Each structure stands twice: as structure tokens, then as C-alpha cells.
Short mmCIF file of the N, C-alpha and C atoms (twelve columns), coordinates in Angstrom:
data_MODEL
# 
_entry.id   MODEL 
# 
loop_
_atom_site.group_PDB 
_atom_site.id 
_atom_site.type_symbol 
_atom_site.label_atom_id 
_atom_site.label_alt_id 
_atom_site.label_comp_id 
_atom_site.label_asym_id 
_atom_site.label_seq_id 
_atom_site.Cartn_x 
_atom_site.Cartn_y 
_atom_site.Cartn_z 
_atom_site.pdbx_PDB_model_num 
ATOM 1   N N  . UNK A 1  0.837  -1.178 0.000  1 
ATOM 2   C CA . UNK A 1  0.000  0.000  0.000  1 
ATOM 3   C C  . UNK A 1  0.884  1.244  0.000  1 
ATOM 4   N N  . UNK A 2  0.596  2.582  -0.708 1 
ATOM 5   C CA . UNK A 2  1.644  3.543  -0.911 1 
ATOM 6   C C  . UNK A 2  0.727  4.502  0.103  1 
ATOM 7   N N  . UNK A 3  1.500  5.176  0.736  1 
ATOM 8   C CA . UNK A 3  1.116  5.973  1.732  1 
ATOM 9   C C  . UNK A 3  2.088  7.074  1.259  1 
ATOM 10  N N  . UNK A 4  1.598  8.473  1.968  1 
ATOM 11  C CA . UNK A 4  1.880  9.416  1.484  1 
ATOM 12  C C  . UNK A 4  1.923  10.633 3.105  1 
ATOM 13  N N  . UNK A 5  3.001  11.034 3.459  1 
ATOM 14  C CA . UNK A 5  2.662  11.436 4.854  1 
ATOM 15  C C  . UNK A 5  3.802  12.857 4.842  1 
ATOM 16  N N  . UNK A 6  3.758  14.195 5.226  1 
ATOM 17  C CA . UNK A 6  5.030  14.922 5.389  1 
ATOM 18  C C  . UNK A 6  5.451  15.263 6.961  1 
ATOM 19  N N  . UNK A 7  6.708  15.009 6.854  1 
ATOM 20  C CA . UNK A 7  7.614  14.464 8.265  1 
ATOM 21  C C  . UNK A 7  8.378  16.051 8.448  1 
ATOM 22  N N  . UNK A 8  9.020  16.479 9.451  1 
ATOM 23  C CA . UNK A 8  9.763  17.142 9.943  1 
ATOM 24  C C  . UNK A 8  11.026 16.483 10.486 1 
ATOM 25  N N  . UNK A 9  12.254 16.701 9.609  1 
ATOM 26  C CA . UNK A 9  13.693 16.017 10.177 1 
ATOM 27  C C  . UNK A 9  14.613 16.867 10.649 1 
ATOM 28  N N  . UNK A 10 14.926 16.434 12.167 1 
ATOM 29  C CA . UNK A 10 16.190 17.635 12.649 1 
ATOM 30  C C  . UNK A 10 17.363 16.838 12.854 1 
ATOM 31  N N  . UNK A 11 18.051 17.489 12.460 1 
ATOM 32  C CA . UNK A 11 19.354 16.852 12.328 1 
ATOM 33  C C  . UNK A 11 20.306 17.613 13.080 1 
ATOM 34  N N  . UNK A 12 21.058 16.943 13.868 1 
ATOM 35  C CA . UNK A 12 21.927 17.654 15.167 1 
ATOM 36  C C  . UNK A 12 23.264 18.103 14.248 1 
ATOM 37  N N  . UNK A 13 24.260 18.817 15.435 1 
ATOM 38  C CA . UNK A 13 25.484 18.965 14.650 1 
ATOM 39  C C  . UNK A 13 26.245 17.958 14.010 1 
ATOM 40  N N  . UNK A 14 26.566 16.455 14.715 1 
ATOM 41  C CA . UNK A 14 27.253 15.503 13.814 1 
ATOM 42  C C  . UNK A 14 26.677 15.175 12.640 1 
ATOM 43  N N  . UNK A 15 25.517 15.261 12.326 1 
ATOM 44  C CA . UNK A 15 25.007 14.747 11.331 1 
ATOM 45  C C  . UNK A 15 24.949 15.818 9.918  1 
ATOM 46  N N  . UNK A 16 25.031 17.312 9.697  1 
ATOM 47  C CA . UNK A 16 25.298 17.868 9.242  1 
ATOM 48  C C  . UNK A 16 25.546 17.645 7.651  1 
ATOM 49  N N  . UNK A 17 26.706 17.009 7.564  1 
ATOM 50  C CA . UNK A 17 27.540 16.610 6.774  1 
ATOM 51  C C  . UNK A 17 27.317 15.114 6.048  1 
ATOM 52  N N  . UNK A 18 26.106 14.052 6.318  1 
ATOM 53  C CA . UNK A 18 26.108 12.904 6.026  1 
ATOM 54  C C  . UNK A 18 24.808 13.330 5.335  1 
ATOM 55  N N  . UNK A 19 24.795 11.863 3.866  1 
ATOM 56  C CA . UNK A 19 23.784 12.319 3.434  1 
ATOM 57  C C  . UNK A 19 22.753 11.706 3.691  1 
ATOM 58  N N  . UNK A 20 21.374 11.839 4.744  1 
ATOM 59  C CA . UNK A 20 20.856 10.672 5.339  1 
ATOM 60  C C  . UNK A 20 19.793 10.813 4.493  1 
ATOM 61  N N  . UNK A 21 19.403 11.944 3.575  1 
ATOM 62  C CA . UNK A 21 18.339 11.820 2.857  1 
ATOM 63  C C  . UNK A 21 18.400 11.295 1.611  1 
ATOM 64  N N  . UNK A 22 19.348 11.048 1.233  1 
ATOM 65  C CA . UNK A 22 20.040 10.591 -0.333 1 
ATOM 66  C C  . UNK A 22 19.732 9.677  0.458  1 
ATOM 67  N N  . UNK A 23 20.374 8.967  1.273  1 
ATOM 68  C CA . UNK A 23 20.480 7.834  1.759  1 
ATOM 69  C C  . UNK A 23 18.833 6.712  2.123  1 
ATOM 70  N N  . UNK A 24 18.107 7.359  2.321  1 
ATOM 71  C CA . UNK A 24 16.954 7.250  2.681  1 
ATOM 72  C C  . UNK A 24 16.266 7.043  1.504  1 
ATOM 73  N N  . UNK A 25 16.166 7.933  0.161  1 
ATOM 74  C CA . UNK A 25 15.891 7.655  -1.140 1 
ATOM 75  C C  . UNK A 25 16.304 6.161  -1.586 1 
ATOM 76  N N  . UNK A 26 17.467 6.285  -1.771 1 
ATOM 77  C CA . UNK A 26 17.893 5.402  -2.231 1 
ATOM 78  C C  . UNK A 26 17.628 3.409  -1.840 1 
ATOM 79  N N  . UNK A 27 18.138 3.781  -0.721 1 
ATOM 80  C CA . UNK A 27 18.085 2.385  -0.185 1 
ATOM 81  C C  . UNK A 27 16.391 1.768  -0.054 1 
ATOM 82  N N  . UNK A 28 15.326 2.871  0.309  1 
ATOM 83  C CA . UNK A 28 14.147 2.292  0.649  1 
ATOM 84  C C  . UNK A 28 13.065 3.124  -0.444 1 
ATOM 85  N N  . UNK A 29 13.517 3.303  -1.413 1 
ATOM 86  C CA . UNK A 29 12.823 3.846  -2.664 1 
ATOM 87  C C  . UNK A 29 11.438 4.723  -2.472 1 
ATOM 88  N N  . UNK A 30 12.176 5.348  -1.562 1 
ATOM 89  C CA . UNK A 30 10.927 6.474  -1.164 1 
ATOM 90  C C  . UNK A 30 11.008 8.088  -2.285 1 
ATOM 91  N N  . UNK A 31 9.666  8.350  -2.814 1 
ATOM 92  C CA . UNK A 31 9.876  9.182  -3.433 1 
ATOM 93  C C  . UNK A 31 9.995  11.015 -2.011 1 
ATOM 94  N N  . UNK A 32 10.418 12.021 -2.195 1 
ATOM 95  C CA . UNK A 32 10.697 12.784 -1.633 1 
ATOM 96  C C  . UNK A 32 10.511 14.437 -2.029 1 
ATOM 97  N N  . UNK A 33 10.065 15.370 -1.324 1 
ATOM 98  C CA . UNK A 33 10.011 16.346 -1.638 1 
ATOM 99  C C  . UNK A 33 9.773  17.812 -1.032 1 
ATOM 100 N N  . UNK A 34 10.984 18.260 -0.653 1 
ATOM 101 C CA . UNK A 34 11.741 19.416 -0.033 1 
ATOM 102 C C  . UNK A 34 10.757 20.386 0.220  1 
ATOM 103 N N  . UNK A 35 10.015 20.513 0.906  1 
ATOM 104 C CA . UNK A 35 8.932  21.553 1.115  1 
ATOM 105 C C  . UNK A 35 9.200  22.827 1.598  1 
ATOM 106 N N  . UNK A 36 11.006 22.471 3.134  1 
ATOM 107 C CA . UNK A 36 11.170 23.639 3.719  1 
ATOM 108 C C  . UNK A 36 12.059 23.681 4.290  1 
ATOM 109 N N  . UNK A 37 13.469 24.402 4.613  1 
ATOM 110 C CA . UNK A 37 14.519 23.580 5.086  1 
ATOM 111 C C  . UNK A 37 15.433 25.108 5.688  1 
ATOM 112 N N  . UNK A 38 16.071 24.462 6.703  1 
ATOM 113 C CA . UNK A 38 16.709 25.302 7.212  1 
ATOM 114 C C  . UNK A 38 18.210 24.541 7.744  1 
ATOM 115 N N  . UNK A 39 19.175 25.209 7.006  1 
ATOM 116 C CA . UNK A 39 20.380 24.559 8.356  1 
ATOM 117 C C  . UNK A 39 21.428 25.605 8.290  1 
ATOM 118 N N  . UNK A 40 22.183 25.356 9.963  1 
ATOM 119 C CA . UNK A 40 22.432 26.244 10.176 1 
ATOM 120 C C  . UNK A 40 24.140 26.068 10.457 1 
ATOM 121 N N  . UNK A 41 25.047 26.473 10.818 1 
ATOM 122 C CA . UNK A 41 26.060 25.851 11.649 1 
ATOM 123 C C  . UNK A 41 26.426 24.734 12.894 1 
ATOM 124 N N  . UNK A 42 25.290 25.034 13.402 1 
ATOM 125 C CA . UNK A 42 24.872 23.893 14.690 1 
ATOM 126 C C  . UNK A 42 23.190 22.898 14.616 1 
ATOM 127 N N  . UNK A 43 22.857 22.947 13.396 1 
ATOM 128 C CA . UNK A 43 22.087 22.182 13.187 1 
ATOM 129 C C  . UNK A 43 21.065 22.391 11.954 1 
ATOM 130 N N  . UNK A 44 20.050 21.765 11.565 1 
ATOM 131 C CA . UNK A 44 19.267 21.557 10.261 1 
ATOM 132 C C  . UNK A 44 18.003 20.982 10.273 1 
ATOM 133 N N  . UNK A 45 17.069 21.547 9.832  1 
ATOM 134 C CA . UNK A 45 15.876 21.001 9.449  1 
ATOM 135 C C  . UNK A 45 15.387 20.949 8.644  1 
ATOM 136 N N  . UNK A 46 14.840 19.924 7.941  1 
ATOM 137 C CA . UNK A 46 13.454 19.849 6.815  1 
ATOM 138 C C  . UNK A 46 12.467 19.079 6.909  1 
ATOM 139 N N  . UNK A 47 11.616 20.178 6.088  1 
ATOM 140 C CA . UNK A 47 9.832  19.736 6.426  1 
ATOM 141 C C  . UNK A 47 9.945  18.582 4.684  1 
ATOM 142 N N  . UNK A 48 9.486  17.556 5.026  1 
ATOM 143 C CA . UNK A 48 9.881  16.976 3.487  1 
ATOM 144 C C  . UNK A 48 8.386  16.075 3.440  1 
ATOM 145 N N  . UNK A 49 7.889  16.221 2.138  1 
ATOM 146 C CA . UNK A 49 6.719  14.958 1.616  1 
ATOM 147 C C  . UNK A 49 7.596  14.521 1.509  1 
ATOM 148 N N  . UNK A 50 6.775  12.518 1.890  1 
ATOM 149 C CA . UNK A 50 7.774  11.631 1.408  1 
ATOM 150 C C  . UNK A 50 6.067  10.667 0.952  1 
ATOM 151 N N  . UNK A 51 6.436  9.644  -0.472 1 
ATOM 152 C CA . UNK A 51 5.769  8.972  -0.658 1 
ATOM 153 C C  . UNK A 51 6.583  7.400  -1.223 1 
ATOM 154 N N  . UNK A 52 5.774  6.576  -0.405 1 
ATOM 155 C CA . UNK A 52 6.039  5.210  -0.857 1 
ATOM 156 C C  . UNK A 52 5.294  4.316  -0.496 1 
ATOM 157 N N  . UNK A 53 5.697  2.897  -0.206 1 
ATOM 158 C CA . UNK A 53 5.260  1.776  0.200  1 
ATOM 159 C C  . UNK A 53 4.809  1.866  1.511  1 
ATOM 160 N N  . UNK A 54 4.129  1.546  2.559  1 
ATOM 161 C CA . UNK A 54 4.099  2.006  3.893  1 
ATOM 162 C C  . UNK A 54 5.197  0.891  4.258  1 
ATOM 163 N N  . UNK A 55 5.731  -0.519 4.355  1 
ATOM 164 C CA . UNK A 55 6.056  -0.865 4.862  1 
ATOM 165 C C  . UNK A 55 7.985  -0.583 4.860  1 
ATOM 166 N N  . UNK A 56 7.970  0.007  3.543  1 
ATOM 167 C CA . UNK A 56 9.399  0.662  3.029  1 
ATOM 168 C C  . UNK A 56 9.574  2.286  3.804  1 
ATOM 169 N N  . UNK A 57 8.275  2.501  4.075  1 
ATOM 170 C CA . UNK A 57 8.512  4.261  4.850  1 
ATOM 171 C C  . UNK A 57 8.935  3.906  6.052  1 
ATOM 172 N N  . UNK A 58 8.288  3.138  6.924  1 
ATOM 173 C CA . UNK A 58 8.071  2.696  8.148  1 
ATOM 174 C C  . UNK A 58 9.738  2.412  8.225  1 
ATOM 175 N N  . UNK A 59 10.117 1.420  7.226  1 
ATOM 176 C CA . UNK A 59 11.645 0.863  7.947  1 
ATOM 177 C C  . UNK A 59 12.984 2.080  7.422  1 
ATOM 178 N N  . UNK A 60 12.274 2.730  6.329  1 
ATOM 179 C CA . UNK A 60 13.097 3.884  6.164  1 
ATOM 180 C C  . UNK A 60 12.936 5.065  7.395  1 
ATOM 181 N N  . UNK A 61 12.472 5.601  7.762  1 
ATOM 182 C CA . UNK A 61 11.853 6.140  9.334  1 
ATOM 183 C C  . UNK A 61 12.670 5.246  10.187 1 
ATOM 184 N N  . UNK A 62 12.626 4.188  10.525 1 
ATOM 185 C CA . UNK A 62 13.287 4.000  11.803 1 
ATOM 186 C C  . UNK A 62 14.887 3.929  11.625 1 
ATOM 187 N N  . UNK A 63 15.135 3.749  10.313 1 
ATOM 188 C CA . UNK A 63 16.780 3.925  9.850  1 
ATOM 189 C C  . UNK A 63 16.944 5.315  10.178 1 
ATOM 190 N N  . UNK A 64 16.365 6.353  10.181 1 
ATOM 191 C CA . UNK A 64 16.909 7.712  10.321 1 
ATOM 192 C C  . UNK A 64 17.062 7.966  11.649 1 
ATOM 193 N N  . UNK A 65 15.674 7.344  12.516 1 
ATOM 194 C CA . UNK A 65 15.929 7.811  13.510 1 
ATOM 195 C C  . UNK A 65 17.194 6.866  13.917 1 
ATOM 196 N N  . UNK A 66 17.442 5.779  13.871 1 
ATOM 197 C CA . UNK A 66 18.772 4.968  14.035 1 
ATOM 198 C C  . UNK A 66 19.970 5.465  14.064 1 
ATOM 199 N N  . UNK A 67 19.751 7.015  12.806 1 
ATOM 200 C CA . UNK A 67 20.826 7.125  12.477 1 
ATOM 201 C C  . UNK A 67 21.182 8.729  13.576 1 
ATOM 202 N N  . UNK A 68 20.022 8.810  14.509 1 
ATOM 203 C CA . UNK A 68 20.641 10.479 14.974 1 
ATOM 204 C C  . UNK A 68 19.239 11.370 15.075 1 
ATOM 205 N N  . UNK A 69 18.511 11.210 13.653 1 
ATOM 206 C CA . UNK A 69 17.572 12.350 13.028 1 
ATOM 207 C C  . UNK A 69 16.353 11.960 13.713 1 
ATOM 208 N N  . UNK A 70 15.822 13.083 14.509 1 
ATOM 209 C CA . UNK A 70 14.754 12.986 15.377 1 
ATOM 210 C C  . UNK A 70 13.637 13.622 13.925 1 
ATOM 211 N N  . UNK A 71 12.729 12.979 13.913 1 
ATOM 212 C CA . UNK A 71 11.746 12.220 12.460 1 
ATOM 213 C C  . UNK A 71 10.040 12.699 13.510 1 
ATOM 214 N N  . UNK A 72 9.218  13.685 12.807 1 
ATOM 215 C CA . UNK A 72 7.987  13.835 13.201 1 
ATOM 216 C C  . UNK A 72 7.218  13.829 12.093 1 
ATOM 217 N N  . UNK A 73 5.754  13.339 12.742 1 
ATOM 218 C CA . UNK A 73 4.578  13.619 11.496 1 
ATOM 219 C C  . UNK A 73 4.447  15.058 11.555 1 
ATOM 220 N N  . UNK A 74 4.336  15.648 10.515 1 
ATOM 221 C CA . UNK A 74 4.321  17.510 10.398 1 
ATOM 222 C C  . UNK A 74 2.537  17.745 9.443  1 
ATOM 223 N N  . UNK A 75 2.105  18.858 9.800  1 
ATOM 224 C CA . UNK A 75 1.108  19.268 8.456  1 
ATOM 225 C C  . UNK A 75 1.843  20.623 8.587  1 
ATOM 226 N N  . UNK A 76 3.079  20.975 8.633  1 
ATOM 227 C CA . UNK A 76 4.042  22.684 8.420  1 
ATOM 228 C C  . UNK A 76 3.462  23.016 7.520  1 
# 
């Protein structure tokens, strides 16, 4: 089933520099789309649609948060 949901991702200072959203595309074939984004020297956010499979969002979502990136349901 393709579900369709837009998330809010903050990303602390170590994470900055890694690409967890390429990363996130890629590996769990989620389609994606940059709605609103801010980063700064000490940290980063984006408001992003994401659409896919639910059971491919779900395990892509818990890889991020795995990876650092505190991951919310948003209507921004």
C-alpha cells in the first residue's frame, strides 16, 4: 500500500555533513520532496513529503531515527 505522509527532520550537529536523505531515497525507494529547510552551523531542518510503500517508509523512518535524526509527522 503507498502511503503518502510529510515528516519534519532535525538533524543535530554531527550529522550535518552525512547524506541521510540521499540515503533514505535510495536504499528504501521512497519518493521525496523538499517543502522547507533550514540549516544552520549547529544544526538543520526539513519539512519533506515523502511517498512510498508504507512498509518501506516505516523501515526507512526507523533507519533515520537509528541514524541520529529525530523524524515527526508535520502538516508545516
Amino acid at each position: 500500500m503507498i502511503v503518502q505522509q510529510r515528516y519534519r527532520f532535525t538533524y543535530p550537529l554531527g550529522l550535518l555533513d552525512k547524506p541521510i536523505l540521499y540515503t533514505l531515497i535510495r536504499r528504501f525507494d521512497i519518493l521525496t520532496n523538499i517543502r522547507r529547510a533550514n540549516v544552520t552551523g549547529q544544526e538543520g531542518w526539513l519539512i519533506v513529503d515523502m511517498e512510498g510503500e508504507e512498509k518501506e517508509m516505516q523501515a526507512g523512518l526507523a533507519w533515520a531515527r537509528e541514524q541520529g535524526v529525530e523524524v515527526a509527522e508535520t502538516d508545516e
